[in-house]
Short mmCIF file of C-alpha atoms and ligand atoms in Angstrom, two decimals:
data_model
loop_
_atom_site.label_atom_id
_atom_site.label_comp_id
_atom_site.label_asym_id
_atom_site.label_seq_id
_atom_site.Cartn_x
_atom_site.Cartn_y
_atom_site.Cartn_z
CA MET Q 256 49.85 160.22 140.31
CA LEU Q 257 49.67 159.30 136.63
CA TRP Q 258 51.06 161.87 134.23
CA LEU Q 259 49.82 162.07 130.68
CA PRO Q 260 52.20 164.59 129.07
CA GLY Q 261 50.41 167.69 127.83
CA VAL Q 262 47.15 166.66 129.50
CA ASP Q 263 47.29 166.38 133.31
CA LEU Q 264 48.48 164.51 136.39
CA LYS Q 265 45.71 162.52 138.13
CA PRO Q 266 45.45 160.07 141.05
CA PHE Q 267 44.96 156.32 140.46
CA SER Q 268 45.35 153.21 142.57
CA VAL Q 269 47.54 150.26 141.73
CA ALA Q 270 45.16 147.37 140.95
CA TRP Q 271 47.68 144.50 140.91
CA GLN Q 272 51.38 143.89 140.72
CA SER Q 273 53.78 141.19 139.67
CA LYS Q 274 57.57 141.10 140.00
CA LYS Q 275 58.11 143.27 136.93
CA GLN Q 276 54.78 144.97 136.27
CA PHE Q 277 51.88 146.74 137.88
CA GLY Q 278 48.39 147.34 136.55
CA LEU Q 279 45.82 150.12 136.81
CA ALA Q 280 42.07 149.86 136.25
CA VAL Q 281 40.70 153.10 134.86
CA ILE Q 282 37.10 154.10 134.21
CA LYS Q 283 36.59 156.54 131.34
CA VAL Q 284 34.70 159.44 132.91
CA GLY Q 285 35.99 162.74 131.52
CA PRO Q 286 38.67 164.58 129.52
CA TYR Q 287 41.78 163.04 131.12
CA THR Q 288 40.63 159.44 131.10
CA THR Q 289 39.31 159.83 127.53
CA GLU Q 290 42.81 160.90 126.42
CA LEU Q 291 44.37 158.11 128.50
CA PHE Q 292 42.31 155.50 126.67
CA LYS Q 293 43.83 156.68 123.37
CA ILE Q 294 47.41 155.98 124.44
CA LYS Q 295 49.29 153.30 122.48
CA THR Q 296 52.26 151.08 123.33
CA GLY Q 297 55.47 153.07 123.00
CA GLU Q 298 53.89 156.44 123.82
CA ARG Q 299 54.93 158.37 126.92
CA LEU Q 300 53.18 158.02 130.26
CA GLY Q 301 54.76 158.89 133.60
CA PHE Q 302 53.99 158.54 137.26
CA ASN Q 303 54.98 159.92 140.67
CA GLY Q 304 54.50 158.04 143.88
CA PRO Q 305 53.09 155.95 145.32
CA TYR Q 306 51.89 158.53 147.85
CA GLY Q 307 49.77 158.44 150.97
CA ASN Q 308 49.14 155.36 153.05
CA GLY Q 309 47.74 151.92 152.32
CA TYR Q 310 45.61 149.36 154.12
CA ASN Q 311 46.85 147.48 157.19
CA LEU Q 312 46.07 143.79 156.84
CA GLN Q 313 44.70 142.36 160.07
CA GLY Q 314 43.06 139.06 161.03
CA LYS Q 315 42.42 135.87 159.07
CA LYS Q 316 38.96 136.29 157.50
CA LEU Q 317 38.36 139.49 155.59
CA LEU Q 318 35.50 141.22 153.81
CA LEU Q 319 36.59 143.50 150.96
CA ILE Q 320 34.22 145.84 149.17
CA GLY Q 321 35.02 147.67 145.94
CA GLY Q 322 32.72 149.92 143.95
CA GLY Q 323 33.19 152.02 140.82
CA SER Q 324 36.64 153.57 140.48
CA GLY Q 325 37.37 152.38 144.03
CA LEU Q 326 37.59 148.79 142.86
CA ALA Q 327 41.31 148.91 142.01
CA SER Q 328 42.51 149.80 145.48
CA VAL Q 329 40.82 146.74 147.01
CA THR Q 330 41.78 144.26 144.26
CA PHE Q 331 45.43 144.99 145.07
CA LEU Q 332 44.65 144.40 148.74
CA ALA Q 333 42.93 141.10 147.85
CA GLN Q 334 46.08 139.99 146.04
CA ALA Q 335 48.25 140.87 149.06
CA ALA Q 336 45.84 139.09 151.44
CA ARG Q 337 45.78 135.91 149.36
CA GLU Q 338 49.59 135.91 149.13
CA GLN Q 339 49.52 135.75 152.95
CA GLY Q 340 46.98 132.90 152.85
CA LEU Q 341 44.09 134.94 154.34
CA ALA Q 342 40.44 134.13 153.54
CA VAL Q 343 38.84 136.85 151.43
CA ASP Q 344 35.19 137.51 150.56
CA PHE Q 345 34.89 140.28 147.97
CA VAL Q 346 31.80 142.34 147.16
CA LEU Q 347 32.09 143.90 143.75
CA ALA Q 348 29.51 146.68 143.37
CA ALA Q 349 29.05 147.80 139.78
CA LYS Q 350 26.42 149.68 137.81
CA THR Q 351 26.31 147.26 134.87
CA ALA Q 352 27.72 143.85 133.90
CA ASP Q 353 30.44 145.39 131.70
CA LYS Q 354 31.78 147.19 134.80
CA ILE Q 355 32.43 143.86 136.54
CA ILE Q 356 36.17 143.54 136.08
CA TYR Q 357 38.75 141.29 137.71
CA GLN Q 358 36.16 138.70 138.79
CA SER Q 359 37.93 135.71 137.19
CA TRP Q 360 41.37 137.02 138.25
CA LEU Q 361 40.18 137.33 141.86
CA GLU Q 362 38.62 133.86 141.73
CA LYS Q 363 41.90 132.41 140.46
CA LEU Q 364 43.58 133.95 143.52
CA GLY Q 365 41.11 132.02 145.69
CA VAL Q 366 38.87 134.97 146.55
CA LYS Q 367 35.13 134.36 146.95
CA VAL Q 368 33.50 137.00 144.77
CA TYR Q 369 29.95 138.33 145.14
CA HIS Q 370 28.62 141.03 142.90
CA ARG Q 371 25.63 143.30 142.88
CA PHE Q 372 24.46 145.70 140.22
CA GLN Q 373 23.60 149.04 141.65
CA ASN Q 374 20.59 151.22 141.77
CA GLN Q 375 21.11 154.89 142.60
CA LYS Q 376 21.48 154.40 146.35
CA TYR Q 377 23.59 151.24 146.40
CA GLU Q 378 20.85 149.44 148.30
CA ARG Q 379 21.56 146.05 146.68
CA ALA Q 380 25.25 146.04 147.58
CA TRP Q 381 24.38 147.26 151.06
CA GLN Q 382 21.89 144.42 151.60
CA LEU Q 383 24.53 141.90 150.55
CA ILE Q 384 27.18 143.44 152.83
CA GLU Q 385 24.80 143.40 155.82
CA ASP Q 386 23.89 139.74 155.14
CA LEU Q 387 27.54 138.69 154.80
CA ALA Q 388 28.51 140.52 157.99
CA GLU Q 389 25.63 138.78 159.80
CA GLN Q 390 26.51 135.30 158.55
CA ASN Q 391 30.31 135.47 158.95
CA ASN Q 392 32.71 136.39 161.68
CA TYR Q 393 34.94 138.76 159.79
CA ASP Q 394 38.11 139.99 161.49
CA ALA Q 395 38.31 143.05 159.27
CA ILE Q 396 36.45 145.00 156.60
CA TYR Q 397 38.14 147.09 153.89
CA ALA Q 398 36.31 149.22 151.36
CA CYS Q 399 36.68 151.80 148.64
CA GLY Q 400 33.80 153.13 146.57
CA PRO Q 401 30.86 155.53 146.66
CA GLU Q 402 31.02 157.59 149.84
CA LEU Q 403 27.42 157.01 150.94
CA LEU Q 404 28.10 153.28 150.87
CA LEU Q 405 31.38 153.79 152.76
CA GLU Q 406 29.50 155.73 155.43
CA LYS Q 407 27.14 152.79 156.04
CA ILE Q 408 30.06 150.33 156.10
CA VAL Q 409 31.86 152.43 158.72
CA ASP Q 410 28.75 152.54 160.93
CA LEU Q 411 28.24 148.77 160.58
CA ALA Q 412 31.87 148.03 161.47
CA LEU Q 413 31.80 150.32 164.51
CA LEU Q 414 28.53 148.79 165.68
CA LYS Q 415 29.85 145.24 165.30
CA LYS Q 416 33.31 146.23 166.59
CA ILE Q 417 35.05 144.93 163.47
CA PHE Q 418 38.39 146.45 162.46
CA CYS Q 419 37.67 148.57 159.38
CA GLU Q 420 39.62 150.73 156.96
CA ILE Q 421 38.25 152.65 153.99
CA SER Q 422 39.85 154.62 151.18
CA ILE Q 423 38.26 158.04 150.62
CA GLU Q 424 38.53 159.90 147.30
CA ARG Q 425 39.06 163.65 147.32
CA TYR Q 426 40.15 165.96 144.51
CA MET Q 427 43.94 165.61 144.30
CA LYS Q 428 46.18 167.89 142.27
CA CYS Q 429 49.71 167.41 143.63
CA GLY Q 430 49.54 164.27 145.79
CA ILE Q 431 52.23 165.57 148.13
CA GLY Q 432 50.49 167.92 150.55
CA ILE Q 433 51.25 171.23 148.79
CA CYS Q 434 48.13 172.42 146.95
CA GLY Q 435 45.58 171.76 149.72
CA SER Q 436 42.87 170.64 147.29
CA CYS Q 437 42.31 167.41 149.24
CA ALA Q 438 42.14 169.09 152.70
CA ILE Q 439 39.23 167.78 154.75
CA ASP Q 440 36.87 169.52 157.20
CA PRO Q 441 37.26 170.21 160.07
CA LEU Q 442 40.76 168.76 160.48
CA GLY Q 443 42.33 170.68 157.59
CA ILE Q 444 44.75 167.84 156.92
CA CYS Q 445 45.50 166.64 153.41
CA LEU Q 446 44.04 163.27 152.49
CA CYS Q 447 46.76 162.64 149.90
CA GLN Q 448 49.15 162.26 152.85
CA ALA Q 449 47.00 161.33 155.88
CA GLY Q 450 44.94 159.03 153.63
CA PRO Q 451 43.46 158.04 151.33
CA VAL Q 452 43.10 155.01 153.61
CA VAL Q 453 41.71 155.89 157.05
CA SER Q 454 40.27 153.85 159.90
CA ALA Q 455 36.53 153.80 160.63
CA GLU Q 456 37.21 155.78 163.82
CA PHE Q 457 39.15 158.43 161.91
CA ALA Q 458 36.42 158.68 159.25
CA LYS Q 459 33.93 159.65 161.99
CA LYS Q 460 36.12 162.66 162.83
CA ILE Q 461 35.77 164.01 159.28
CA THR Q 462 32.60 166.11 159.43
CA GLU Q 463 32.32 166.32 155.62
CA PHE Q 464 32.50 162.50 155.28
CA GLY Q 465 29.25 161.29 153.67
CA LYS Q 466 28.07 164.90 153.24
CA PHE Q 467 30.19 166.67 150.65
CA GLU Q 468 33.43 166.71 148.73
CA ARG Q 469 35.21 169.63 147.07
CA LEU Q 470 35.47 170.09 143.32
CA ALA Q 471 38.61 171.29 141.49
CA SER Q 472 37.70 174.92 142.32
CA GLY Q 473 37.25 174.14 146.04
CA GLU Q 474 33.48 174.55 145.74
CA LYS Q 475 31.48 172.09 147.87
CA HIS Q 476 29.60 169.30 146.09
CA TYR Q 477 26.98 167.71 148.33
CA PHE Q 478 26.22 163.98 147.98
CA LYS Q 479 22.59 163.17 147.15
CA LYS Q 480 21.15 161.12 150.03
C1 FAD N 536 43.20 158.25 145.73
C2 FAD N 536 42.43 158.11 144.45
C3 FAD N 536 42.53 156.94 143.74
C4 FAD N 536 41.84 156.79 142.53
N1 FAD N 536 41.95 155.60 141.86
C5 FAD N 536 41.30 155.42 140.69
C6 FAD N 536 41.40 154.20 139.98
O1 FAD N 536 42.12 153.28 140.36
N2 FAD N 536 40.70 154.08 138.81
C7 FAD N 536 39.91 155.09 138.33
O2 FAD N 536 39.31 154.91 137.26
N3 FAD N 536 39.79 156.25 138.99
C8 FAD N 536 40.47 156.45 140.16
N4 FAD N 536 40.36 157.65 140.82
C9 FAD N 536 39.54 158.72 140.22
C10 FAD N 536 40.30 159.37 139.05
O3 FAD N 536 41.38 160.14 139.56
C11 FAD N 536 39.33 160.29 138.28
O4 FAD N 536 38.29 159.50 137.74
C12 FAD N 536 40.04 160.99 137.12
O5 FAD N 536 40.97 161.91 137.61
C13 FAD N 536 39.00 161.66 136.24
O6 FAD N 536 39.56 162.62 135.39
P1 FAD N 536 38.80 163.04 134.07
O7 FAD N 536 39.44 164.25 133.52
O8 FAD N 536 38.69 161.87 133.13
O9 FAD N 536 37.29 163.33 134.55
P2 FAD N 536 36.62 164.67 135.13
O10 FAD N 536 35.48 164.99 134.23
O11 FAD N 536 37.64 165.70 135.43
O12 FAD N 536 36.06 164.15 136.52
C14 FAD N 536 35.19 163.02 136.64
C15 FAD N 536 35.15 162.62 138.10
O13 FAD N 536 36.47 162.33 138.58
C16 FAD N 536 36.81 163.16 139.70
N5 FAD N 536 38.16 163.68 139.54
C17 FAD N 536 38.62 164.38 138.47
N6 FAD N 536 39.88 164.76 138.69
C18 FAD N 536 40.22 164.31 139.92
C19 FAD N 536 41.37 164.43 140.73
N7 FAD N 536 42.45 165.10 140.33
N8 FAD N 536 41.35 163.85 141.96
C20 FAD N 536 40.28 163.17 142.40
N9 FAD N 536 39.16 163.01 141.68
C21 FAD N 536 39.12 163.60 140.47
C22 FAD N 536 35.83 164.34 139.62
O14 FAD N 536 35.60 164.88 140.90
C23 FAD N 536 34.61 163.72 139.03
O15 FAD N 536 33.84 163.09 140.03
C24 FAD N 536 41.02 157.84 142.03
C25 FAD N 536 40.92 159.04 142.76
C26 FAD N 536 41.62 159.17 143.95
C27 FAD N 536 41.52 160.44 144.73
S1 FES N 537 46.55 166.76 146.48
FE1 FES N 537 47.66 168.56 146.87
S2 FES N 537 47.62 168.64 149.04
FE2 FES N 537 46.66 166.76 148.61
#
């Protein structure tokens, strides 16, 4: 949870880490991120956490998929996988070329990167993911990105019986299970603690998965299919 004094506290994923540093990858989308982009070296920025759970690395050949603001959580996983010598194919789904970040860094780590620019329904990325899953024997699939794409990935993994974990974004205010803003239907559990990473099997138990999320007020926001 990244704290910009006087502005807000918002959830972000660690995108990479070294012995002394860690990095975040932030997309400017609204008031908080606009203020965050103005921050200069020497100004104050704080964080709590990390909270929730992370991915469980399994197998030797992995398919990682990152889209939009979900990219950071899987780039960090790619780094961890390469440090363990695992083979990683990475699908980077972005809306435009300027949103393709970390490609050369991933390639330097030895990751095979594929990217697809998106139309509204993420059909191009989906086609690529289906083709890759058909042509390769992946031991595991990990993904974070637009929920309608995550829903398809979960169904594909369950059908092909491939171990799969996804990271689901919900509105998070505290990050520690107090405010309830990230509670999911029908389980009522808080995704900031029980997630954001869940297994494909667990995702199927969330009835709102792929249907709606809740806004800051708690009001439902339905995904456009
Ligand atoms: C677990 C998790 C990890 C995330 N990791 C990253 C990341 O690595 N990089 C990145 O760019 N973004 C990430 N996000 C999304 C990021 O938190 C929002 O983009 C940011 O809070 C937007 O704030 P804003 O005021 O600029 O925009 P707003 O105009 O307030 O919102 C723009 C969009 O961001 C969503 N959002 C706003 N506030 C929150 C919140 N408190 N919790 C969840 N979603 C919110 C809104 O629902 C809306 O879709 C992550 C979200 C979650 C839940
Ligand atoms: S963000 Fe407050 S309970 Fe999850």
